[in-house]
Amino acid sequence: MTTVILSYFVRVFNRLESIRLPGIIWQRLLLYMRDYILLFINGREHKLRGEDAFAPISDYLRYQSGLCGTKVVCSEGDCGACSVLVGRLEGGKLRYRPVNACIQYAYQLDCRHIVTVEGLKVDGVLNPLQESMVDCHGAQCGYCTPGFVVAMSYLFEEGRKLAENEIKDGLTGNLCRCTGYRSIIEAGLAVDASAFKPVAEIYPDEPMVKAFNEAESEPAAVGHDGKQAYIPVSVEETLALRQEHPDALLVAGGTDVSVNLNKGRIELKKVITLANVKGLSGIERRSHGGRDYVVVGASVSLKELEEYMAGLEPELDYIMWVFGSPQIRNAGTLAGNIANGSPIADTTPYLMAMDAEVEVRGSEGSRRIGFGELYTGYKKLSLHPDEIITRIHVPLPGDGELLRLYKVSRRQHLDISAFTAAIKIELDGDLIRSASVAYGGIAEVVKRMDAVEGVLVGQTFSLSTFRRAAEIAGKQVDPISDVRGSREYRRQLAENIMLKFYYETADERELVCP
């Protein structure tokens, strides 16, 4: 009876944003809440406790559930052999996306439905794609095949025939060492899409939606062998836990944290996951002061952002396309890319050049931090220990502005950047009225190139102007040499990118100039 009463009051408090409870009180109340991770796997309910709650979901699938079709090769989210479909509640329905199971820990997947390659069969019979992979000889050793099947099955969810470029893009995150990609692509092209049965028809939503709605209304806390995972359901609970446990890892997509856990570079003691937190999702477009901008919630995935921004900002479309595989973009978040603080993060130069702001919230309330003041050193942010990122405010380019984003890496896709850049200029006729230039990979933080901007502003849009800017850029950067590129290489890129911007945009000025 006591548990029921406390559960009721916690749910009431969750809905009263004006009520703030000390962290220790929330912690005590959490002891009476759910002590397990709720999952459905291929339509069957699973409740994970103890060691299982702190393992990559690929381990649970293979060793506890006997679903060995999910392979693990790299444990870094690079090869796609572990791809599974994950369904989460969106608008009262389950929406499925492929992710890498090796870097999704169980505590991140509370209230999710996981579909493995075994679960894609319909009434015990191979689905049309699986049959096509057999007929087109799309496997030799077969180790990578389940990942290919899962990733490509997602592409057929809409029941339409796919073009070759769609199949290639959708399989960017899946690697094969022996079959050869031609036969795999031909298998996709040969599928009768009209005969493909989507996941929602194989596994009806209703029982899972009901279970998830009930579970998501209350927080959860699981522990094992000195480890503790907290799963709050509101921003207020998250802040209280953050205040009580400032040393806890804050995890959304976990695409970087989980790799470090798998490789033993960090050790998990406490984690707070944003998986079920209400109020951190959604993207909206606003106008203020004659400027359009988008507001992105902290739990919005990179893929959701990519879909929303399609057509609004073509340059961001490209950066998202080369950011990482679909599996990575489906899990990773913009807020996580920001909070990671990497000097070679792919989105940070864009956000810095656009003068974006990060909205954070802590015990003292909410505030906004401009990107120019966000980073204080290598992977160090100017957030207070009890603050979390709640939203990102990103201005959109206005009339008369030219924007280009650049990423240089050894591979086009699925690779860490050696150098990144964002260049934005505003034109007034042939004069450069304003300039924003941000570089990554040339210092311990992504850097605004103020000296370069000073050379550009007030000058004519001409090759000589950008040659001078390139010269200054080479002098302003101070890169290091590492496995991705030498100091000299990065310095040369810093210069060349200014000239590349000029040559790419010189023929377009008539389209944007007033």
One Martini backbone bead per residue (centre of mass of N, CA, C, O) as a GRO file, in nm:
protein
  514
    1MET     BB    1   0.057   0.063  -0.020
    2THR     BB    2   0.296   0.256   0.000
    3THR     BB    3   0.385   0.235  -0.295
    4VAL     BB    4   0.126   0.345  -0.422
    5ILE     BB    5   0.128   0.622  -0.288
    6LEU     BB    6   0.407   0.717  -0.383
    7SER     BB    7   0.351   0.684  -0.683
    8TYR     BB    8   0.129   0.892  -0.699
    9PHE     BB    9   0.289   1.144  -0.597
   10VAL     BB   10   0.511   1.142  -0.811
   11ARG     BB   11   0.320   1.184  -1.052
   12VAL     BB   12   0.219   1.455  -0.954
   13PHE     BB   13   0.495   1.601  -0.940
   14ASN     BB   14   0.567   1.569  -1.243
   15ARG     BB   15   0.314   1.777  -1.321
   16LEU     BB   16   0.460   1.994  -1.122
   17GLU     BB   17   0.691   2.226  -1.208
   18SER     BB   18   0.689   2.409  -0.939
   19ILE     BB   19   0.800   2.161  -0.804
   20ARG     BB   20   1.078   2.126  -0.573
   21LEU     BB   21   1.300   1.866  -0.497
   22PRO     BB   22   1.522   1.727  -0.335
   23GLY     BB   23   1.733   1.485  -0.431
   24ILE     BB   24   1.703   1.290  -0.182
   25ILE     BB   25   1.399   1.252  -0.217
   26TRP     BB   26   1.400   1.134  -0.497
   27GLN     BB   27   1.578   0.894  -0.428
   28ARG     BB   28   1.380   0.763  -0.228
   29LEU     BB   29   1.139   0.739  -0.421
   30LEU     BB   30   1.285   0.556  -0.635
   31LEU     BB   31   1.286   0.294  -0.454
   32TYR     BB   32   0.959   0.257  -0.528
   33MET     BB   33   1.012   0.197  -0.808
   34ARG     BB   34   1.129   0.084  -1.071
   35ASP     BB   35   1.369  -0.217  -1.101
   36TYR     BB   36   1.348  -0.212  -1.428
   37ILE     BB   37   1.377  -0.310  -1.764
   38LEU     BB   38   1.163  -0.246  -2.037
   39LEU     BB   39   1.109  -0.502  -2.284
   40PHE     BB   40   1.077  -0.583  -2.628
   41ILE     BB   41   1.128  -0.902  -2.806
   42ASN     BB   42   0.975  -1.003  -3.060
   43GLY     BB   43   0.699  -0.940  -2.875
   44ARG     BB   44   0.846  -0.991  -2.598
   45GLU     BB   45   0.867  -0.972  -2.265
   46HIS     BB   46   1.117  -0.783  -2.070
   47LYS     BB   47   1.299  -0.794  -1.750
   48LEU     BB   48   1.569  -0.601  -1.642
   49ARG     BB   49   1.831  -0.698  -1.422
   50GLY     BB   50   2.115  -0.623  -1.314
   51GLU     BB   51   2.352  -0.708  -1.533
   52ASP     BB   52   2.165  -0.676  -1.786
   53ALA     BB   53   2.127  -0.353  -1.754
   54PHE     BB   54   2.472  -0.321  -1.812
   55ALA     BB   55   2.448  -0.416  -2.110
   56PRO     BB   56   2.470  -0.474  -2.407
   57ILE     BB   57   2.213  -0.572  -2.605
   58SER     BB   58   2.374  -0.784  -2.763
   59ASP     BB   59   2.433  -0.967  -2.519
   60TYR     BB   60   2.144  -1.033  -2.441
   61LEU     BB   61   2.057  -1.158  -2.707
   62ARG     BB   62   2.276  -1.386  -2.718
   63TYR     BB   63   2.302  -1.497  -2.398
   64GLN     BB   64   1.985  -1.479  -2.297
   65SER     BB   65   1.800  -1.519  -2.581
   66GLY     BB   66   1.939  -1.674  -2.836
   67LEU     BB   67   2.006  -1.425  -3.053
   68CYS     BB   68   2.266  -1.488  -3.285
   69GLY     BB   69   2.224  -1.295  -3.534
   70THR     BB   70   2.358  -1.091  -3.353
   71LYS     BB   71   2.648  -0.942  -3.424
   72VAL     BB   72   2.998  -0.908  -3.309
   73VAL     BB   73   3.291  -0.709  -3.390
   74CYS     BB   74   3.375  -0.394  -3.299
   75SER     BB   75   3.219  -0.230  -3.062
   76GLU     BB   76   3.161   0.079  -3.233
   77GLY     BB   77   2.949   0.112  -3.482
   78ASP     BB   78   3.088   0.036  -3.783
   79CYS     BB   79   2.966  -0.249  -3.925
   80GLY     BB   80   2.649  -0.360  -3.858
   81ALA     BB   81   2.615  -0.664  -3.748
   82CYS     BB   82   2.418  -0.551  -3.492
   83SER     BB   83   2.163  -0.486  -3.623
   84VAL     BB   84   1.860  -0.324  -3.515
   85LEU     BB   85   1.530  -0.275  -3.432
   86VAL     BB   86   1.384   0.027  -3.291
   87GLY     BB   87   1.099   0.089  -3.091
   88ARG     BB   88   0.917   0.394  -3.037
   89LEU     BB   89   0.732   0.633  -2.903
   90GLU     BB   90   0.518   0.808  -3.153
   91GLY     BB   91   0.216   0.926  -3.139
   92GLY     BB   92   0.111   0.631  -3.016
   93LYS     BB   93   0.349   0.489  -3.173
   94LEU     BB   94   0.563   0.271  -3.333
   95ARG     BB   95   0.896   0.352  -3.425
   96TYR     BB   96   1.137   0.243  -3.661
   97ARG     BB   97   1.498   0.185  -3.618
   98PRO     BB   98   1.824   0.152  -3.690
   99VAL     BB   99   2.078   0.002  -3.479
  100ASN     BB  100   2.352  -0.042  -3.265
  101ALA     BB  101   2.374  -0.287  -3.023
  102CYS     BB  102   2.674  -0.251  -2.908
  103ILE     BB  103   2.595   0.082  -2.827
  104GLN     BB  104   2.334  -0.029  -2.663
  105TYR     BB  105   2.225  -0.004  -2.363
  106ALA     BB  106   1.975  -0.117  -2.172
  107TYR     BB  107   1.917   0.160  -2.014
  108GLN     BB  108   1.844   0.310  -2.299
  109LEU     BB  109   1.582   0.090  -2.371
  110ASP     BB  110   1.350   0.179  -2.231
  111CYS     BB  111   1.063   0.132  -2.380
  112ARG     BB  112   1.133  -0.095  -2.609
  113HIS     BB  113   1.142  -0.241  -2.940
  114ILE     BB  114   1.306  -0.538  -3.046
  115VAL     BB  115   1.434  -0.631  -3.373
  116THR     BB  116   1.546  -0.907  -3.519
  117VAL     BB  117   1.625  -1.118  -3.769
  118GLU     BB  118   1.434  -1.339  -3.655
  119GLY     BB  119   1.177  -1.128  -3.640
  120LEU     BB  120   1.130  -1.099  -3.971
  121LYS     BB  121   0.969  -1.324  -3.985
  122VAL     BB  122   0.671  -1.477  -4.137
  123ASP     BB  123   0.540  -1.735  -4.001
  124GLY     BB  124   0.841  -1.873  -4.033
  125VAL     BB  125   0.905  -1.701  -4.291
  126LEU     BB  126   1.074  -1.559  -4.511
  127ASN     BB  127   1.123  -1.269  -4.625
  128PRO     BB  128   1.168  -1.113  -4.923
  129LEU     BB  129   1.461  -1.029  -4.857
  130GLN     BB  130   1.575  -1.296  -4.759
  131GLU     BB  131   1.515  -1.444  -5.022
  132SER     BB  132   1.686  -1.254  -5.204
  133MET     BB  133   1.960  -1.315  -5.071
  134VAL     BB  134   1.958  -1.606  -5.166
  135ASP     BB  135   1.908  -1.576  -5.476
  136CYS     BB  136   2.162  -1.347  -5.500
  137HIS     BB  137   2.405  -1.419  -5.322
  138GLY     BB  138   2.434  -1.222  -5.036
  139ALA     BB  139   2.632  -1.462  -4.921
  140GLN     BB  140   2.896  -1.624  -4.754
  141CYS     BB  141   2.970  -1.634  -4.445
  142GLY     BB  142   2.725  -1.442  -4.298
  143TYR     BB  143   2.801  -1.243  -4.068
  144CYS     BB  144   2.675  -0.966  -4.199
  145THR     BB  145   2.383  -1.032  -4.301
  146PRO     BB  146   2.186  -0.950  -4.071
  147GLY     BB  147   2.250  -0.645  -4.088
  148PHE     BB  148   2.156  -0.605  -4.377
  149VAL     BB  149   1.866  -0.702  -4.339
  150VAL     BB  150   1.779  -0.496  -4.128
  151ALA     BB  151   1.851  -0.232  -4.276
  152MET     BB  152   1.679  -0.301  -4.537
  153SER     BB  153   1.402  -0.347  -4.409
  154TYR     BB  154   1.354  -0.054  -4.332
  155LEU     BB  155   1.334   0.053  -4.630
  156PHE     BB  156   1.050  -0.129  -4.670
  157GLU     BB  157   0.825  -0.008  -4.478
  158GLU     BB  158   0.665   0.155  -4.721
  159GLY     BB  159   0.626  -0.041  -4.978
  160ARG     BB  160   0.864   0.039  -5.182
  161LYS     BB  161   1.057   0.081  -5.436
  162LEU     BB  162   1.405   0.089  -5.480
  163ALA     BB  163   1.677   0.262  -5.529
  164GLU     BB  164   2.010   0.231  -5.542
  165ASN     BB  165   2.086   0.484  -5.369
  166GLU     BB  166   1.908   0.406  -5.126
  167ILE     BB  167   2.054   0.146  -5.056
  168LYS     BB  168   2.337   0.259  -5.017
  169ASP     BB  169   2.268   0.462  -4.793
  170GLY     BB  170   2.130   0.247  -4.596
  171LEU     BB  171   2.430   0.074  -4.603
  172THR     BB  172   2.671   0.243  -4.484
  173GLY     BB  173   2.684   0.076  -4.188
  174ASN     BB  174   2.763  -0.184  -4.375
  175LEU     BB  175   2.999  -0.447  -4.365
  176CYS     BB  176   3.197  -0.637  -4.614
  177ARG     BB  177   3.459  -0.887  -4.687
  178CYS     BB  178   3.337  -1.120  -4.922
  179THR     BB  179   3.086  -1.082  -5.113
  180GLY     BB  180   2.996  -0.817  -5.214
  181TYR     BB  181   2.781  -0.555  -5.295
  182ARG     BB  182   2.627  -0.626  -5.553
  183SER     BB  183   2.447  -0.866  -5.452
  184ILE     BB  184   2.307  -0.701  -5.231
  185ILE     BB  185   2.180  -0.485  -5.410
  186GLU     BB  186   2.027  -0.685  -5.595
  187ALA     BB  187   1.844  -0.788  -5.371
  188GLY     BB  188   1.699  -0.520  -5.325
  189LEU     BB  189   1.598  -0.478  -5.625
  190ALA     BB  190   1.430  -0.768  -5.625
  191VAL     BB  191   1.216  -0.678  -5.444
  192ASP     BB  192   0.881  -0.718  -5.342
  193ALA     BB  193   0.739  -0.460  -5.184
  194SER     BB  194   0.431  -0.546  -5.171
  195ALA     BB  195   0.515  -0.814  -4.988
  196PHE     BB  196   0.598  -0.644  -4.759
  197LYS     BB  197   0.607  -0.665  -4.403
  198PRO     BB  198   0.565  -0.472  -4.155
  199VAL     BB  199   0.627  -0.464  -3.825
  200ALA     BB  200   0.335  -0.373  -3.729
  201GLU     BB  201   0.212  -0.648  -3.851
  202ILE     BB  202   0.375  -0.855  -3.687
  203TYR     BB  203   0.361  -0.635  -3.435
  204PRO     BB  204   0.136  -0.525  -3.253
  205ASP     BB  205   0.106  -0.234  -3.066
  206GLU     BB  206  -0.095  -0.233  -2.824
  207PRO     BB  207   0.050  -0.391  -2.587
  208MET     BB  208   0.308  -0.214  -2.588
  209VAL     BB  209   0.188   0.067  -2.553
  210LYS     BB  210   0.056   0.012  -2.282
  211ALA     BB  211   0.314  -0.067  -2.126
  212PHE     BB  212   0.476   0.196  -2.186
  213ASN     BB  213   0.282   0.406  -2.070
  214GLU     BB  214   0.300   0.302  -1.780
  215ALA     BB  215   0.615   0.306  -1.743
  216GLU     BB  216   0.665   0.619  -1.834
  217SER     BB  217   0.517   0.742  -1.564
  218GLU     BB  218   0.777   0.619  -1.423
  219PRO     BB  219   1.048   0.581  -1.266
  220ALA     BB  220   1.386   0.440  -1.265
  221ALA     BB  221   1.596   0.193  -1.076
  222VAL     BB  222   1.919   0.042  -1.117
  223GLY     BB  223   2.129  -0.227  -0.978
  224HIS     BB  224   2.494  -0.333  -0.980
  225ASP     BB  225   2.788  -0.373  -0.846
  226GLY     BB  226   2.792  -0.041  -0.786
  227LYS     BB  227   2.575   0.022  -0.990
  228GLN     BB  228   2.382   0.305  -1.140
  229ALA     BB  229   2.049   0.357  -1.282
  230TYR     BB  230   1.872   0.636  -1.413
  231ILE     BB  231   1.507   0.691  -1.506
  232PRO     BB  232   1.368   0.957  -1.586
  233VAL     BB  233   1.053   1.164  -1.677
  234SER     BB  234   1.180   1.448  -1.600
  235VAL     BB  235   1.348   1.737  -1.565
  236GLU     BB  236   1.332   1.758  -1.258
  237GLU     BB  237   1.452   1.482  -1.195
  238THR     BB  238   1.717   1.522  -1.343
  239LEU     BB  239   1.817   1.761  -1.174
  240ALA     BB  240   1.812   1.619  -0.901
  241LEU     BB  241   2.012   1.396  -0.981
  242ARG     BB  242   2.242   1.584  -1.069
  243GLN     BB  243   2.279   1.714  -0.790
  244GLU     BB  244   2.330   1.439  -0.637
  245HIS     BB  245   2.503   1.331  -0.921
  246PRO     BB  246   2.764   1.486  -1.070
  247ASP     BB  247   2.923   1.204  -1.159
  248ALA     BB  248   2.723   1.133  -1.362
  249LEU     BB  249   2.624   1.002  -1.646
  250LEU     BB  250   2.496   1.153  -1.941
  251VAL     BB  251   2.248   0.986  -2.148
  252ALA     BB  252   2.141   0.924  -2.475
  253GLY     BB  253   2.283   0.777  -2.730
  254GLY     BB  254   2.595   0.680  -2.666
  255THR     BB  255   2.810   0.668  -2.918
  256ASP     BB  256   3.066   0.730  -2.727
  257VAL     BB  257   3.043   0.609  -2.444
  258SER     BB  258   3.004   0.307  -2.530
  259VAL     BB  259   3.278   0.269  -2.659
  260ASN     BB  260   3.443   0.329  -2.400
  261LEU     BB  261   3.322   0.095  -2.243
  262ASN     BB  262   3.400  -0.140  -2.433
  263LYS     BB  263   3.724  -0.048  -2.418
  264GLY     BB  264   3.791   0.048  -2.109
  265ARG     BB  265   3.824   0.375  -2.069
  266ILE     BB  266   3.569   0.348  -1.891
  267GLU     BB  267   3.376   0.360  -1.581
  268LEU     BB  268   3.079   0.251  -1.450
  269LYS     BB  269   2.856   0.385  -1.187
  270LYS     BB  270   2.684   0.634  -1.302
  271VAL     BB  271   2.354   0.685  -1.458
  272ILE     BB  272   2.174   0.913  -1.676
  273THR     BB  273   1.883   0.876  -1.861
  274LEU     BB  274   1.684   1.028  -2.143
  275ALA     BB  275   1.473   0.827  -2.270
  276ASN     BB  276   1.193   0.937  -2.082
  277VAL     BB  277   1.210   1.241  -2.112
  278LYS     BB  278   1.014   1.502  -2.083
  279GLY     BB  279   1.083   1.804  -2.281
  280LEU     BB  280   1.335   1.703  -2.504
  281SER     BB  281   1.163   1.711  -2.749
  282GLY     BB  282   1.161   1.835  -3.048
  283ILE     BB  283   1.083   2.058  -3.329
  284GLU     BB  284   1.102   2.416  -3.402
  285ARG     BB  285   0.981   2.704  -3.565
  286ARG     BB  286   1.108   3.040  -3.555
  287SER     BB  287   1.053   3.398  -3.493
  288HIS     BB  288   1.305   3.670  -3.450
  289GLY     BB  289   1.397   3.969  -3.550
  290GLY     BB  290   1.379   3.861  -3.861
  291ARG     BB  291   1.450   3.559  -3.766
  292ASP     BB  292   1.515   3.232  -3.842
  293TYR     BB  293   1.461   2.935  -3.634
  294VAL     BB  294   1.565   2.649  -3.449
  295VAL     BB  295   1.437   2.417  -3.199
  296VAL     BB  296   1.629   2.173  -3.018
  297GLY     BB  297   1.607   1.899  -2.856
  298ALA     BB  298   1.815   1.697  -2.660
  299SER     BB  299   1.668   1.410  -2.773
  300VAL     BB  300   1.729   1.461  -3.060
  301SER     BB  301   1.805   1.319  -3.334
  302LEU     BB  302   1.993   1.339  -3.615
  303LYS     BB  303   1.773   1.223  -3.801
  304GLU     BB  304   1.547   1.415  -3.721
  305LEU     BB  305   1.698   1.669  -3.803
  306GLU     BB  306   1.746   1.594  -4.096
  307GLU     BB  307   1.444   1.575  -4.175
  308TYR     BB  308   1.363   1.866  -4.094
  309MET     BB  309   1.605   2.017  -4.269
  310ALA     BB  310   1.499   1.938  -4.528
  311GLY     BB  311   1.543   2.225  -4.739
  312LEU     BB  312   1.644   2.442  -4.532
  313GLU     BB  313   1.957   2.297  -4.521
  314PRO     BB  314   2.168   2.160  -4.741
  315GLU     BB  315   2.439   2.157  -4.588
  316LEU     BB  316   2.338   1.978  -4.353
  317ASP     BB  317   2.267   1.734  -4.517
  318TYR     BB  318   2.558   1.658  -4.586
  319ILE     BB  319   2.677   1.631  -4.301
  320MET     BB  320   2.483   1.406  -4.215
  321TRP     BB  321   2.560   1.202  -4.439
  322VAL     BB  322   2.880   1.200  -4.323
  323PHE     BB  323   2.874   1.157  -4.016
  324GLY     BB  324   2.718   0.872  -4.043
  325SER     BB  325   2.535   0.629  -3.996
  326PRO     BB  326   2.212   0.556  -3.958
  327GLN     BB  327   2.257   0.418  -3.681
  328ILE     BB  328   2.391   0.667  -3.553
  329ARG     BB  329   2.172   0.889  -3.619
  330ASN     BB  330   1.940   0.735  -3.460
  331ALA     BB  331   2.094   0.782  -3.174
  332GLY     BB  332   2.222   1.037  -3.196
  333THR     BB  333   2.280   1.373  -3.077
  334LEU     BB  334   2.321   1.705  -3.074
  335ALA     BB  335   2.378   1.740  -2.770
  336GLY     BB  336   2.601   1.522  -2.761
  337ASN     BB  337   2.796   1.656  -2.964
  338ILE     BB  338   2.834   1.903  -2.783
  339ALA     BB  339   2.906   1.773  -2.497
  340ASN     BB  340   3.166   1.622  -2.588
  341GLY     BB  341   3.379   1.850  -2.706
  342SER     BB  342   3.493   1.811  -2.979
  343PRO     BB  343   3.724   1.947  -3.220
  344ILE     BB  344   3.577   1.729  -3.452
  345ALA     BB  345   3.300   1.807  -3.470
  346ASP     BB  346   3.054   1.831  -3.717
  347THR     BB  347   2.842   2.058  -3.594
  348THR     BB  348   2.994   2.297  -3.452
  349PRO     BB  349   3.076   2.496  -3.679
  350TYR     BB  350   2.789   2.561  -3.761
  351LEU     BB  351   2.689   2.670  -3.485
  352MET     BB  352   2.905   2.892  -3.461
  353ALA     BB  353   2.854   3.047  -3.732
  354MET     BB  354   2.532   3.087  -3.644
  355ASP     BB  355   2.504   3.170  -3.344
  356ALA     BB  356   2.433   2.968  -3.147
  357GLU     BB  357   2.232   2.834  -2.870
  358VAL     BB  358   2.247   2.711  -2.537
  359GLU     BB  359   2.012   2.556  -2.336
  360VAL     BB  360   2.009   2.566  -1.983
  361ARG     BB  361   1.957   2.367  -1.673
  362GLY     BB  362   1.914   2.437  -1.320
  363SER     BB  363   1.886   2.537  -0.994
  364GLU     BB  364   1.882   2.853  -1.120
  365GLY     BB  365   1.779   2.773  -1.397
  366SER     BB  366   1.773   2.938  -1.700
  367ARG     BB  367   2.008   2.951  -1.985
  368ARG     BB  368   2.223   3.108  -2.226
  369ILE     BB  369   2.479   2.988  -2.460
  370GLY     BB  370   2.714   3.079  -2.653
  371PHE     BB  371   2.945   2.930  -2.858
  372GLY     BB  372   3.181   3.126  -2.778
  373GLU     BB  373   3.135   3.027  -2.448
  374LEU     BB  374   3.123   2.707  -2.416
  375TYR     BB  375   3.436   2.662  -2.456
  376THR     BB  376   3.737   2.618  -2.233
  377GLY     BB  377   3.836   2.334  -2.350
  378TYR     BB  378   3.917   2.023  -2.364
  379LYS     BB  379   3.613   1.897  -2.307
  380LYS     BB  380   3.511   2.188  -2.200
  381LEU     BB  381   3.243   2.337  -2.021
  382SER     BB  382   3.030   2.620  -1.907
  383LEU     BB  383   2.895   2.432  -1.712
  384HIS     BB  384   2.736   2.343  -1.451
  385PRO     BB  385   2.716   2.056  -1.267
  386ASP     BB  386   2.373   2.087  -1.262
  387GLU     BB  387   2.363   2.106  -1.569
  388ILE     BB  388   2.154   2.094  -1.865
  389ILE     BB  389   2.066   2.024  -2.180
  390THR     BB  390   1.759   2.124  -2.357
  391ARG     BB  391   1.847   2.334  -2.593
  392ILE     BB  392   1.874   2.445  -2.943
  393HIS     BB  393   1.956   2.754  -3.106
  394VAL     BB  394   1.908   2.791  -3.468
  395PRO     BB  395   1.991   2.976  -3.712
  396LEU     BB  396   1.902   3.084  -4.026
  397PRO     BB  397   1.968   3.169  -4.323
  398GLY     BB  398   1.962   3.456  -4.497
  399ASP     BB  399   1.938   3.693  -4.700
  400GLY     BB  400   2.251   3.714  -4.864
  401GLU     BB  401   2.356   3.428  -4.767
  402LEU     BB  402   2.650   3.226  -4.739
  403LEU     BB  403   2.686   2.860  -4.710
  404ARG     BB  404   2.951   2.637  -4.584
  405LEU     BB  405   3.031   2.288  -4.541
  406TYR     BB  406   3.308   2.092  -4.392
  407LYS     BB  407   3.463   1.760  -4.452
  408VAL     BB  408   3.766   1.588  -4.356
  409SER     BB  409   3.845   1.249  -4.457
  410ARG     BB  410   3.941   0.936  -4.539
  411ARG     BB  411   3.643   0.893  -4.531
  412GLN     BB  412   3.332   0.985  -4.612
  413HIS     BB  413   3.223   0.768  -4.424
  414LEU     BB  414   3.250   0.665  -4.111
  415ASP     BB  415   3.437   0.916  -3.997
  416ILE     BB  416   3.678   1.092  -3.860
  417SER     BB  417   3.782   1.396  -3.848
  418ALA     BB  418   4.045   1.621  -3.954
  419PHE     BB  419   3.846   1.848  -4.080
  420THR     BB  420   3.657   2.152  -4.017
  421ALA     BB  421   3.393   2.375  -4.165
  422ALA     BB  422   3.250   2.717  -4.146
  423ILE     BB  423   3.099   2.940  -4.396
  424LYS     BB  424   2.978   3.283  -4.359
  425ILE     BB  425   2.819   3.527  -4.575
  426GLU     BB  426   2.733   3.873  -4.626
  427LEU     BB  427   2.577   4.050  -4.886
  428ASP     BB  428   2.641   4.384  -5.056
  429GLY     BB  429   2.663   4.304  -5.333
  430ASP     BB  430   3.022   4.314  -5.351
  431LEU     BB  431   3.004   4.319  -5.043
  432ILE     BB  432   3.118   4.229  -4.724
  433ARG     BB  433   2.937   4.261  -4.436
  434SER     BB  434   2.970   3.957  -4.323
  435ALA     BB  435   3.147   3.708  -4.105
  436SER     BB  436   3.168   3.340  -4.058
  437VAL     BB  437   3.433   3.144  -3.901
  438ALA     BB  438   3.480   2.784  -3.855
  439TYR     BB  439   3.709   2.555  -3.692
  440GLY     BB  440   3.821   2.214  -3.705
  441GLY     BB  441   4.126   2.055  -3.610
  442ILE     BB  442   4.325   2.326  -3.496
  443ALA     BB  443   4.247   2.266  -3.191
  444GLU     BB  444   4.111   2.206  -2.873
  445VAL     BB  445   3.894   2.372  -3.028
  446VAL     BB  446   3.651   2.512  -3.171
  447LYS     BB  447   3.714   2.791  -3.399
  448ARG     BB  448   3.702   3.126  -3.427
  449MET     BB  449   3.800   3.329  -3.715
  450ASP     BB  450   3.859   3.650  -3.657
  451ALA     BB  451   4.087   3.737  -3.856
  452VAL     BB  452   3.941   3.647  -4.111
  453GLU     BB  453   3.687   3.816  -4.079
  454GLY     BB  454   3.839   4.093  -4.083
  455VAL     BB  455   3.936   4.062  -4.384
  456LEU     BB  456   3.646   4.038  -4.519
  457VAL     BB  457   3.520   4.278  -4.405
  458GLY     BB  458   3.453   4.527  -4.655
  459GLN     BB  459   3.507   4.353  -4.896
  460THR     BB  460   3.537   4.218  -5.186
  461PHE     BB  461   3.412   3.970  -5.393
  462SER     BB  462   3.719   3.801  -5.426
  463LEU     BB  463   4.006   3.635  -5.483
  464SER     BB  464   4.197   3.825  -5.327
  465THR     BB  465   4.046   3.818  -5.060
  466PHE     BB  466   4.070   3.501  -5.017
  467ARG     BB  467   4.376   3.487  -5.023
  468ARG     BB  468   4.415   3.656  -4.770
  469ALA     BB  469   4.245   3.477  -4.583
  470ALA     BB  470   4.418   3.221  -4.620
  471GLU     BB  471   4.677   3.334  -4.500
  472ILE     BB  472   4.561   3.395  -4.219
  473ALA     BB  473   4.461   3.110  -4.150
  474GLY     BB  474   4.745   2.974  -4.145
  475LYS     BB  475   4.835   3.160  -3.893
  476GLN     BB  476   4.594   3.099  -3.677
  477VAL     BB  477   4.664   2.813  -3.665
  478ASP     BB  478   4.726   2.509  -3.424
  479PRO     BB  479   4.801   2.219  -3.503
  480ILE     BB  480   4.821   1.871  -3.506
  481SER     BB  481   4.960   1.552  -3.505
  482ASP     BB  482   4.809   1.252  -3.644
  483VAL     BB  483   4.644   0.983  -3.785
  484ARG     BB  484   4.466   1.198  -3.972
  485GLY     BB  485   4.700   1.429  -3.959
  486SER     BB  486   4.902   1.675  -4.017
  487ARG     BB  487   4.995   1.987  -3.952
  488GLU     BB  488   5.040   2.073  -4.249
  489TYR     BB  489   4.775   1.968  -4.364
  490ARG     BB  490   4.584   2.144  -4.189
  491ARG     BB  491   4.698   2.416  -4.272
  492GLN     BB  492   4.630   2.384  -4.573
  493LEU     BB  493   4.326   2.353  -4.533
  494ALA     BB  494   4.276   2.632  -4.405
  495GLU     BB  495   4.343   2.771  -4.675
  496ASN     BB  496   4.186   2.614  -4.905
  497ILE     BB  497   3.889   2.657  -4.803
  498MET     BB  498   3.862   2.951  -4.890
  499LEU     BB  499   3.891   2.897  -5.196
  500LYS     BB  500   3.664   2.695  -5.222
  501PHE     BB  501   3.440   2.886  -5.145
  502TYR     BB  502   3.473   3.082  -5.376
  503TYR     BB  503   3.438   2.881  -5.618
  504GLU     BB  504   3.150   2.780  -5.526
  505THR     BB  505   3.008   3.092  -5.503
  506ALA     BB  506   3.063   3.289  -5.744
  507ASP     BB  507   2.815   3.178  -5.934
  508GLU     BB  508   2.575   3.252  -5.699
  509ARG     BB  509   2.530   3.557  -5.634
  510GLU     BB  510   2.278   3.628  -5.809
  511LEU     BB  511   2.082   3.452  -5.618
  512VAL     BB  512   2.138   3.640  -5.334
  513CYS     BB  513   2.147   3.913  -5.427
  514PRO     BB  514   1.978   4.225  -5.412
   0.00000   0.00000   0.00000
